[in-house]
Coordinates of C-alpha atoms in Angstrom, one line a residue:
M115 CA -6.0 1.6 17.9
K116 CA -5.3 3.9 20.8
L117 CA -3.2 2.4 23.6
T118 CA -4.3 3.8 26.9
R119 CA -2.2 2.8 29.8
R120 CA 1.4 3.5 30.6
L121 CA 3.5 1.3 32.8
T122 CA 6.6 2.3 34.7
L123 CA 9.6 0.3 33.7
A124 CA 11.7 1.0 36.8
A125 CA 9.2 -0.7 39.0
F126 CA 9.7 -4.0 37.3
A127 CA 13.5 -4.1 36.8
S128 CA 15.1 -7.4 38.1
V129 CA 17.9 -9.8 37.6
L130 CA 16.9 -12.7 35.3
A131 CA 18.0 -16.3 34.9
L132 CA 17.3 -18.8 32.2
G133 CA 15.3 -21.8 33.3
T134 CA 14.6 -25.2 31.8
A135 CA 11.8 -26.5 29.8
A136 CA 8.7 -28.0 31.4
P137 CA 8.1 -31.7 31.8
A138 CA 5.1 -33.2 29.9
F139 CA 1.6 -32.6 31.4
S140 CA 2.8 -30.1 34.0
A141 CA 0.0 -29.2 36.5
D142 CA 1.2 -25.5 36.5
L143 CA 2.5 -24.7 33.0
I144 CA 3.0 -21.3 31.3
A145 CA 3.7 -21.4 27.6
I146 CA 6.0 -18.7 26.2
I147 CA 5.9 -18.2 22.5
T148 CA 7.9 -15.6 20.5
P149 CA 9.6 -15.2 17.2
A150 CA 13.0 -16.8 16.6
H151 CA 15.6 -16.2 19.3
D152 CA 18.3 -15.3 16.8
N153 CA 17.0 -11.8 17.3
P154 CA 18.2 -10.7 20.8
F155 CA 15.0 -8.8 21.5
F156 CA 12.8 -11.9 21.2
K157 CA 15.3 -14.0 23.1
A158 CA 15.2 -11.4 25.9
E159 CA 11.4 -11.7 26.0
A160 CA 11.6 -15.4 26.4
V161 CA 14.3 -15.4 29.0
G162 CA 12.5 -12.7 31.0
A163 CA 9.2 -14.4 30.9
E164 CA 10.7 -17.8 31.8
A165 CA 12.6 -16.3 34.7
K166 CA 9.6 -14.7 36.2
A167 CA 7.4 -17.8 35.7
K168 CA 9.9 -20.0 37.5
E169 CA 10.2 -17.4 40.3
L170 CA 6.4 -17.6 40.7
G171 CA 6.6 -21.5 40.8
Y172 CA 5.5 -22.4 37.3
D173 CA 7.0 -24.8 34.8
T174 CA 7.5 -23.4 31.4
L175 CA 7.2 -24.4 27.7
V176 CA 9.3 -22.1 25.5
M177 CA 8.5 -22.2 21.8
S178 CA 9.1 -20.1 18.7
H179 CA 6.8 -19.5 15.7
D180 CA 9.5 -17.9 13.5
D181 CA 7.0 -15.2 12.4
D182 CA 5.0 -17.9 10.6
A183 CA 1.3 -17.8 11.3
N184 CA 0.8 -21.5 10.5
K185 CA 3.6 -22.5 12.8
Q186 CA 2.2 -20.2 15.5
S187 CA -1.1 -22.0 15.2
E188 CA 0.7 -25.3 15.7
V189 CA 2.6 -24.2 18.8
I190 CA -0.5 -22.8 20.3
D191 CA -2.1 -26.2 19.7
T192 CA 0.8 -27.7 21.5
A193 CA 0.3 -25.3 24.5
I194 CA -3.4 -26.3 24.5
G195 CA -2.6 -30.0 24.4
R196 CA -0.1 -29.7 27.2
G197 CA -2.7 -28.0 29.4
A198 CA -1.0 -24.7 29.8
K199 CA -2.6 -22.4 32.4
A200 CA -1.6 -19.3 30.3
I201 CA 0.1 -18.3 27.1
I202 CA 2.6 -15.4 26.9
L203 CA 2.8 -14.5 23.2
D204 CA 4.7 -12.1 20.9
N205 CA 2.6 -12.8 17.9
A206 CA 3.1 -13.6 14.2
G207 CA 0.7 -11.0 12.8
A208 CA -2.0 -8.6 14.0
D209 CA -4.7 -10.2 11.8
A210 CA -3.4 -13.8 11.5
T211 CA -3.1 -14.2 15.3
V212 CA -6.7 -13.6 16.2
A213 CA -8.1 -17.0 15.4
A214 CA -5.2 -18.8 17.3
I215 CA -5.8 -16.7 20.4
K216 CA -9.6 -17.3 20.2
K217 CA -8.9 -21.0 19.9
A218 CA -6.8 -20.9 23.2
K219 CA -9.5 -18.8 24.9
D220 CA -12.2 -21.3 23.8
A221 CA -10.0 -24.0 25.4
G222 CA -10.0 -22.0 28.7
I223 CA -6.4 -20.7 28.3
P224 CA -5.9 -17.0 28.7
S225 CA -3.4 -15.2 26.4
F226 CA -1.1 -12.3 27.4
L227 CA 0.4 -10.5 24.4
I228 CA 3.7 -8.7 24.5
D229 CA 5.5 -6.4 22.0
R230 CA 2.9 -6.7 19.2
E231 CA -0.8 -5.9 19.5
I232 CA -3.6 -7.5 17.5
N233 CA -6.5 -5.7 15.8
V234 CA -9.2 -6.8 18.1
T235 CA -9.9 -6.5 21.8
G236 CA -11.7 -8.9 24.2
I237 CA -9.9 -12.1 23.1
A238 CA -6.5 -11.7 24.9
V239 CA -6.6 -10.8 28.6
A240 CA -3.7 -8.3 28.1
Q241 CA -1.7 -6.6 25.3
I242 CA 1.5 -5.1 26.8
V243 CA 3.4 -3.3 24.2
S244 CA 6.1 -0.7 23.7
N245 CA 5.0 2.8 22.8
N246 CA 6.4 2.4 19.3
Y247 CA 5.2 5.7 18.0
Q248 CA 6.7 7.6 21.0
G249 CA 10.0 5.7 20.6
A250 CA 10.1 6.3 16.9
Q251 CA 9.7 10.0 17.5
L252 CA 12.6 10.0 20.0
G253 CA 14.8 8.2 17.4
A254 CA 13.7 10.6 14.6
Q255 CA 14.5 13.7 16.7
E256 CA 18.0 12.3 17.4
F257 CA 18.4 11.5 13.7
V258 CA 17.5 15.0 12.6
K259 CA 20.0 16.4 15.1
L260 CA 22.7 14.1 13.9
M261 CA 22.0 14.9 10.3
G262 CA 22.2 18.6 10.9
E263 CA 18.6 18.9 9.6
K264 CA 19.7 18.3 6.0
G265 CA 20.9 15.6 3.6
N266 CA 19.8 12.5 1.8
Y267 CA 18.8 9.5 3.8
A268 CA 17.4 5.9 3.5
E269 CA 15.0 4.1 5.7
L270 CA 15.0 0.3 6.4
V271 CA 11.5 -0.9 7.3
G272 CA 10.5 -4.1 9.1
R273 CA 8.3 -6.9 8.0
E274 CA 5.3 -5.4 6.2
A275 CA 2.7 -7.6 8.0
D276 CA 4.0 -6.5 11.4
T277 CA 2.0 -3.6 12.9
N278 CA 5.1 -2.2 14.6
A279 CA 6.9 -1.7 11.3
G280 CA 4.2 0.7 10.2
I281 CA 3.9 2.5 13.5
R282 CA 7.6 3.1 13.7
S283 CA 7.9 4.4 10.2
Q284 CA 5.0 6.7 10.7
G285 CA 6.6 8.0 13.9
Y286 CA 9.8 8.6 12.1
H287 CA 8.2 10.6 9.3
D288 CA 5.9 12.6 11.5
V289 CA 9.2 14.2 12.7
I290 CA 11.6 14.0 9.8
D291 CA 9.1 15.3 7.2
D292 CA 9.0 18.6 9.0
Y293 CA 12.5 19.2 7.7
P294 CA 12.4 19.9 3.9
D295 CA 16.2 19.6 3.5
L296 CA 16.1 16.0 4.7
K297 CA 15.4 13.9 1.5
L298 CA 14.3 10.3 1.6
V299 CA 16.1 8.7 -1.4
A300 CA 15.3 5.0 -0.6
K301 CA 12.8 3.1 1.6
Q302 CA 13.0 -0.7 1.6
S303 CA 11.9 -3.5 3.8
A304 CA 14.6 -5.8 5.1
N305 CA 12.1 -7.9 7.2
W306 CA 13.9 -7.3 10.5
S307 CA 16.8 -9.3 9.1
Q308 CA 20.5 -8.3 9.4
T309 CA 21.4 -10.3 6.3
E310 CA 18.7 -8.7 4.2
A311 CA 19.6 -5.3 5.6
Y312 CA 23.2 -5.8 4.5
A313 CA 22.2 -6.6 1.0
K314 CA 19.7 -3.8 0.8
M315 CA 22.2 -1.3 2.1
E316 CA 24.7 -2.4 -0.6
T317 CA 22.1 -1.8 -3.3
I318 CA 21.0 1.6 -1.8
L319 CA 24.5 2.8 -1.5
Q320 CA 25.4 1.9 -5.1
A321 CA 22.3 3.9 -6.3
N322 CA 22.8 6.8 -3.9
P323 CA 26.5 7.3 -3.2
D324 CA 25.8 10.7 -1.6
I325 CA 23.7 9.2 1.1
K326 CA 24.3 10.8 4.5
G327 CA 22.1 8.8 6.9
V328 CA 20.1 5.6 7.5
I329 CA 17.2 5.2 9.9
S330 CA 16.2 1.7 10.7
G331 CA 13.1 0.1 12.1
N332 CA 15.1 -2.2 14.4
D333 CA 18.6 -2.8 15.6
T334 CA 19.1 -6.0 13.7
M335 CA 18.7 -4.2 10.4
A336 CA 20.8 -1.3 11.7
M337 CA 23.6 -3.8 12.4
G338 CA 23.3 -5.1 8.8
A339 CA 23.4 -1.5 7.4
I340 CA 26.4 -0.4 9.4
A341 CA 28.3 -3.6 8.4
A342 CA 27.6 -2.9 4.7
L343 CA 28.6 0.8 5.1
Q344 CA 31.8 -0.1 6.9
A345 CA 32.7 -2.7 4.2
A346 CA 32.3 0.1 1.6
G347 CA 34.5 2.4 3.6
R348 CA 31.6 4.7 4.4
K349 CA 32.1 5.3 8.1
D350 CA 30.7 8.8 7.7
V351 CA 27.1 7.7 7.2
I352 CA 24.9 8.2 10.3
V353 CA 22.9 5.1 11.4
V354 CA 20.1 5.1 14.0
G355 CA 18.3 1.9 15.1
F356 CA 15.4 0.8 17.3
D357 CA 15.3 -1.8 20.1
G358 CA 18.2 -1.3 22.5
S359 CA 20.2 -4.4 21.9
N360 CA 23.7 -5.1 23.4
D361 CA 25.1 -5.3 19.9
V362 CA 24.0 -1.8 19.0
R363 CA 25.2 -0.6 22.4
D364 CA 28.6 -1.9 21.6
S365 CA 28.5 -0.3 18.2
I366 CA 27.6 3.1 19.7
K367 CA 30.4 2.8 22.2
A368 CA 32.8 2.0 19.3
G369 CA 31.6 5.0 17.2
G370 CA 29.6 3.0 14.7
I371 CA 25.8 3.3 15.0
K372 CA 25.0 6.7 16.6
A373 CA 21.8 6.0 18.5
T374 CA 18.9 3.6 19.1
V375 CA 15.7 3.5 21.1
M376 CA 15.4 1.0 23.9
Q377 CA 12.3 -1.1 24.2
P378 CA 11.8 -2.7 27.7
A379 CA 11.7 -6.3 26.4
Y380 CA 12.4 -8.0 29.8
A381 CA 10.0 -5.8 31.7
Q382 CA 7.1 -6.4 29.2
A383 CA 7.6 -10.1 29.4
Q384 CA 7.8 -10.2 33.2
I385 CA 4.7 -8.0 33.6
A386 CA 2.8 -10.3 31.3
V387 CA 3.7 -13.3 33.5
Q388 CA 2.8 -11.4 36.7
Q389 CA -0.6 -10.6 35.2
A390 CA -1.0 -14.2 34.1
D391 CA -0.2 -15.4 37.6
A392 CA -2.9 -13.0 39.0
Y393 CA -5.4 -14.3 36.5
I394 CA -4.6 -17.9 37.2
K395 CA -4.8 -17.6 40.9
N396 CA -7.6 -15.0 41.4
K397 CA -9.1 -14.4 37.9
T398 CA -7.8 -10.9 38.3
V399 CA -7.8 -8.9 35.0
P400 CA -5.8 -5.8 34.4
K401 CA -7.6 -2.4 34.4
D402 CA -6.9 -2.0 30.7
E403 CA -6.3 -4.7 28.2
K404 CA -4.0 -2.5 26.1
Q405 CA -1.1 -1.3 28.1
L406 CA 1.7 1.0 26.9
M407 CA 5.4 1.2 27.9
D408 CA 7.5 4.1 26.9
C409 CA 10.8 3.7 25.1
V410 CA 14.2 5.4 26.0
L411 CA 16.7 7.1 23.7
I412 CA 20.2 5.5 23.8
N413 CA 23.2 7.3 22.5
A414 CA 26.8 7.9 23.4
D415 CA 25.7 9.7 26.6
N416 CA 24.1 6.6 28.2
A417 CA 25.0 3.6 26.1
D418 CA 27.4 2.3 28.9
K419 CA 24.3 1.9 31.2
L420 CA 22.4 -0.3 28.7
E421 CA 22.4 -4.0 29.5
T422 CA 20.0 -6.4 27.7
F423 CA 17.1 -4.0 27.0
A424 CA 17.3 -2.3 30.4
L425 CA 19.2 0.7 31.8
K426 CA 21.4 0.0 34.9
N427 CA 21.3 2.5 37.7

């Protein structure tokens, strides 16, 4: 689906603080639901949303669905049972999430989606997501330059059920495939996991010892890939990620991973809470349900300005 509205990241930058969980049966409660917080991107979303909610005077209920659609349904039931005034959600699947959001809507609870869109409109009040295609093209352009427009490379792809995994991969290939001397020798899903990426990279490297580069669908997998490459003594292999995590920032500064693409995780989450607040208080709905935020290339030139999915001035 075409995403139509762009939001300006700079206008929403702020300092965040982690709050505490809501008491039972809070009169003004916002539920914040994301995948597991062992991924720093999803943790940043939760922290950002909670900070903005508390700033606006709400109690919060922070939960994780661990990318499990059944668990997502359960935690949304919890939010409904606790009488949440709104749900901020980074969902567990574009198709699997529709019924859960409709259930919340039928209970009178509006949903504001971040990071991942769903395949229908008119159920969530807002879908605020990164411009994954634009970001992937930025990353691919940098990858092509780093590779010198030639050489064998591998791609690590995210969870197949995640819409973003496919969008990023398409964005990569719409750039890289224009360079006939860049040869894709392996493409495997590591499910956004650092541990899986490490194991997949070991296997790829054994089968393709002449590999020159790796382009990854997220930073967590990029960290797994660089660890496997370094363990094999292959510090020459170029690795590019996607997300803008502090871990990859530090790797870039140390000469490991060469580049990543920053998604505005904090800003997305905070904008969602601001829009939820406007809806709760005044029934104000955004001009467009689907709203798009551009990504930013991070490399050795600006890595020192990156802090928790935002660029410092």
